[in-house]
Amino acid sequence: MRAFVATVKLGTLSRAAEALYLSQPSVSLQLQALERELGVQLLQRSRRRINLTDAGEALYELARPLVEGWEHLDRDFQTKIKGLPSGRLTVAAGTSTIQYLLPDLVRRYRESFPDVQLQLANVTGKDGMALLRADEADFAVGSMLDVPNDIAWAPVYQYDPMLIMPLDHPLAAKENVLLDDLSPYGLILPPQRLSTYRLVDLVFQQRQVPYHVAIEVGGWEVIKEYVAMGLGISIVTGICITDADRQRLAVRNMRQYFPQRSYGVVMRKGKFLTQEARAFIDLIRPGLLTHRDYDESGHSER
């Protein structure tokens, strides 16, 4: 069963054999024995990659959490009898999440579980999904627009869209800024490949309001600095607005035009969650895992 799960997860017999410290013929024989025992074909073998049959997909969804649980059994047993999580935890997140949302959670986690080796993988949404599907991250924290079938998404925090501009900007004198008011002024936005740019563009297009982008640049801190210098205005997510920012920038809520952004926990359905992972998620929201979507299996979109 370990050979089967490793082969599906890694995609080839050679990679599975390397991960299990076995020869490739040994892995192949184990897979053939499993198929004979179950009386079904589990895998379709091609020159480049292994593909699952329908029966193989069903078995993989059942077997993967069992195999992962078995592999972590010794560590989890030691953790259980000692009463404190220890080991390793990898959380995938984007730059803004790591910078603005996670610091307090990380501080509290480190205070409670100092023996856990915590890794924060700074990734974009697409790369974060790849880490989850390859089991290189326990879960992710961030924002999602589209949720694939094999992913469970539990939103926790909501942030309003905010217009930021220099204190002496003409629009700073207006308490209620209209979308049309933004047209004469150049926007400073993240790169087009990111969801923030796409959302802003979608809103302007739907309302048929002209706009132009003066500067594309990554990173909320950089954008805020450029706005403060008078190089343009921007639409940002409220997660990045601090008390210090409100001292140097004019900030207006634009929720009447742009949607809120939700941030929460992202995980692969059927993922076996270690005690280290559960402890961190409980800090985000106690009882969040009582919702059982994360235990359901979903068709992989790898």
XYZ file of C-alpha atoms in Angstrom:
302
model
C 0.000 0.000 0.000
C 2.912 2.356 0.736
C 4.345 1.573 -2.694
C 0.974 2.341 -4.300
C 0.547 5.680 -2.501
C 4.139 6.728 -3.182
C 3.836 5.864 -6.875
C 0.649 7.882 -7.301
C 1.967 10.809 -5.277
C 5.321 10.999 -7.080
C 4.092 10.025 -10.543
C 6.699 7.419 -11.564
C 7.990 4.056 -10.367
C 11.548 5.322 -10.231
C 10.686 8.230 -7.917
C 8.601 5.973 -5.694
C 11.423 3.436 -5.503
C 13.890 6.170 -4.559
C 11.580 7.535 -1.845
C 11.010 4.046 -0.368
C 14.665 2.981 -0.695
C 13.652 0.061 -2.893
C 14.522 -1.058 -6.403
C 12.156 -0.189 -9.214
C 11.378 -3.865 -9.993
C 10.511 -4.399 -6.294
C 7.990 -1.547 -6.374
C 6.526 -2.875 -9.629
C 6.096 -6.351 -8.099
C 4.371 -4.902 -5.044
C 1.926 -3.004 -7.242
C 1.166 -6.121 -9.278
C 0.593 -8.102 -6.073
C -1.809 -5.435 -4.795
C -3.796 -5.508 -8.036
C -3.981 -9.328 -7.926
C -5.145 -9.256 -4.309
C -7.885 -6.707 -5.002
C -8.829 -8.180 -8.371
C -8.826 -4.829 -10.195
C -6.468 -2.734 -12.279
C -5.337 0.253 -10.243
C -2.814 1.899 -12.539
C -2.391 2.571 -16.221
C 1.302 2.557 -16.983
C 2.714 4.768 -19.725
C 6.267 5.526 -20.736
C 6.373 8.849 -18.880
C 3.844 8.664 -16.049
C 1.522 6.487 -14.020
C -2.196 7.265 -14.309
C -4.972 6.095 -11.983
C -7.952 4.039 -13.068
C -11.312 4.748 -11.423
C -10.633 1.900 -8.982
C -7.172 3.282 -8.335
C -8.606 6.719 -7.615
C -11.024 5.225 -5.084
C -8.282 3.231 -3.354
C -5.908 6.197 -3.298
C -8.475 8.384 -1.553
C -8.880 5.704 1.132
C -5.269 4.632 1.433
C -3.438 7.938 1.455
C -4.534 9.165 4.913
C -3.957 5.667 6.325
C -0.430 5.449 4.961
C 0.402 8.984 6.059
C -0.984 8.258 9.515
C 1.105 5.094 9.748
C 4.257 6.925 8.704
C 3.709 9.494 11.466
C 2.596 6.933 14.061
C 5.812 6.795 16.074
C 6.195 10.560 16.222
C 2.535 11.103 17.094
C 2.687 8.409 19.760
C 5.680 10.075 21.382
C 3.890 13.396 21.176
C 0.784 11.917 22.774
C 2.551 10.452 25.764
C 4.651 13.556 26.321
C 1.603 15.797 26.028
C 3.255 18.448 23.861
C 3.477 18.663 20.077
C 6.977 18.442 18.710
C 8.298 17.837 15.252
C 7.865 19.908 12.104
C 5.092 22.079 10.686
C 5.087 23.705 7.248
C 2.527 26.425 6.526
C 2.246 27.879 3.013
C 1.245 31.533 2.722
C 1.667 34.609 0.566
C 3.791 37.607 1.495
C 0.909 39.728 2.794
C -0.396 36.878 4.964
C 3.050 36.228 6.439
C 3.664 39.928 7.017
C 0.325 41.082 8.406
C -1.793 38.120 9.521
C 0.558 35.449 10.832
C 2.989 37.260 13.185
C 0.738 37.159 16.252
C -0.322 33.572 15.528
C 3.309 32.510 15.096
C 4.288 34.226 18.337
C 1.524 32.461 20.289
C 2.341 29.123 18.653
C 6.034 29.411 19.495
C 5.197 30.280 23.095
C 3.006 27.199 23.445
C 5.029 24.746 21.339
C 8.698 25.811 21.327
C 9.911 22.353 20.261
C 8.096 22.412 16.915
C 10.230 23.352 13.934
C 8.004 25.818 12.079
C 8.533 26.648 8.406
C 6.591 29.409 6.653
C 6.737 28.758 2.909
C 6.374 32.118 1.141
C 4.539 31.248 -2.079
C 1.958 32.537 -4.531
C -1.474 30.901 -4.699
C -0.552 28.553 -7.557
C 2.683 27.439 -5.935
C 0.895 27.009 -2.621
C -1.565 24.609 -4.245
C 1.339 22.623 -5.665
C 2.875 22.319 -2.185
C -0.415 21.101 -0.702
C -0.942 18.503 -3.423
C 2.649 17.265 -3.127
C 2.320 17.060 0.686
C 5.186 19.517 1.075
C 2.993 21.770 3.250
C 0.576 20.737 6.001
C -1.890 23.471 5.092
C -1.961 27.021 3.748
C -3.285 30.308 5.087
C -4.450 32.911 2.625
C -7.158 34.150 0.292
C -8.914 32.150 -2.429
C -11.099 33.155 -5.360
C -11.698 29.746 -6.943
C -11.708 26.553 -4.857
C -10.741 23.334 -6.731
C -12.640 20.111 -6.044
C -9.774 18.513 -4.135
C -9.234 21.501 -1.827
C -11.078 22.446 1.374
C -11.343 26.167 2.157
C -12.392 27.576 5.539
C -12.521 31.410 5.511
C -11.939 33.074 8.876
C -10.975 36.734 8.398
C -12.621 39.350 6.141
C -10.986 42.580 4.997
C -12.506 45.513 3.141
C -10.984 47.021 -0.021
C -9.398 50.378 0.760
C -8.473 53.345 -1.423
C -5.182 54.904 -0.306
C -3.778 58.266 -1.432
C -1.455 61.019 -0.164
C -2.881 63.241 2.561
C -2.826 66.247 0.222
C -4.493 64.435 -2.692
C -7.617 66.142 -4.164
C -9.777 63.116 -3.307
C -8.640 63.186 0.319
C -11.083 66.020 0.939
C -14.020 63.781 -0.013
C -15.521 61.519 2.636
C -17.342 59.342 0.100
C -15.250 58.669 -2.989
C -17.060 57.387 -6.095
C -15.550 54.951 -8.555
C -15.786 57.566 -11.313
C -13.659 59.892 -9.171
C -10.653 57.598 -9.656
C -10.530 57.876 -13.454
C -8.244 60.944 -13.717
C -5.595 59.490 -11.428
C -2.997 56.816 -12.120
C -3.321 53.608 -10.128
C -0.453 51.733 -8.529
C -1.336 48.033 -8.586
C 0.322 44.634 -8.097
C 1.360 42.762 -11.284
C -1.400 41.596 -13.633
C -0.830 37.920 -12.798
C -2.062 38.500 -9.227
C -5.716 38.371 -8.171
C -5.838 41.954 -6.829
C -5.118 43.418 -10.259
C -7.723 41.149 -11.880
C -10.378 42.117 -9.336
C -9.766 45.830 -9.782
C -9.860 45.493 -13.559
C -13.084 43.455 -13.402
C -14.891 46.081 -11.322
C -13.917 48.955 -13.625
C -14.837 46.939 -16.715
C -18.228 45.864 -15.328
C -19.157 49.430 -14.445
C -17.662 50.773 -17.678
C -15.516 53.282 -15.827
C -12.219 54.172 -17.543
C -9.009 53.878 -15.563
C -5.282 53.664 -16.158
C -2.427 51.993 -14.313
C 0.584 54.225 -13.705
C 2.832 51.677 -11.996
C 2.799 47.907 -11.551
C 4.840 46.751 -8.568
C 4.724 43.849 -6.136
C 4.370 44.139 -2.377
C 1.893 46.144 -0.310
C 4.667 47.957 1.574
C 6.206 49.144 -1.688
C 2.817 50.248 -3.016
C 2.062 52.202 0.168
C 5.449 53.896 0.006
C 4.964 54.925 -3.627
C 1.490 56.276 -2.840
C 2.880 58.282 0.089
C 5.466 59.760 -2.318
C 2.655 61.048 -4.524
C 3.304 58.695 -7.439
C -0.309 57.516 -7.677
C -3.258 56.085 -5.734
C -4.103 52.448 -5.084
C -6.791 49.968 -4.107
C -5.412 47.642 -1.433
C -6.823 44.995 0.873
C -7.450 46.235 4.404
C -5.175 43.531 5.819
C -2.157 45.702 5.027
C -3.390 48.988 6.556
C -1.763 49.777 9.911
C -2.279 52.628 12.383
C 0.989 54.131 11.162
C -0.305 54.091 7.572
C -3.339 56.132 8.589
C -0.999 58.843 9.869
C 0.614 59.355 6.447
C -2.100 58.244 4.013
C -5.722 59.147 3.383
C -7.745 55.923 3.532
C -11.284 55.433 2.239
C -13.379 52.270 2.352
C -14.426 51.109 -1.138
C -16.586 48.142 -0.157
C -19.530 49.563 -2.120
C -17.596 48.837 -5.320
C -15.017 46.143 -4.624
C -15.590 42.789 -2.856
C -14.177 41.922 0.531
C -11.225 39.547 0.628
C -11.496 36.528 2.898
C -8.455 34.846 4.428
C -8.508 31.439 6.043
C -7.204 27.881 6.098
C -6.624 25.950 2.876
C -5.921 22.214 2.865
C -6.107 19.196 0.622
C -9.211 17.089 1.195
C -8.330 13.800 2.845
C -5.099 15.208 4.249
C -3.931 13.589 7.478
C -3.371 16.507 9.846
C -0.704 16.092 12.483
C -1.123 17.333 16.029
C 1.272 20.176 15.177
C -1.017 21.293 12.352
C -4.189 20.968 14.411
C -2.676 23.035 17.228
C -1.872 25.906 14.854
C -5.308 25.822 13.233
C -6.936 25.901 16.667
C -5.092 29.183 17.282
C -6.626 30.621 14.124
C -10.115 29.616 15.251
C -10.899 27.038 17.952
C -13.150 24.307 16.616
C -12.537 25.195 12.970
C -11.833 21.543 12.183
C -15.214 20.383 13.435
C -16.328 21.162 9.889
C -15.531 17.873 8.153
C -14.846 19.021 4.574
C -11.134 18.555 5.160
C -11.721 14.834 5.772
C -13.612 14.303 2.532
C -11.789 13.145 -0.545
C -11.856 15.181 -3.713
C -10.789 14.458 -7.263
C -7.198 15.563 -7.673
C -6.596 18.324 -10.211
C -2.841 17.861 -10.293
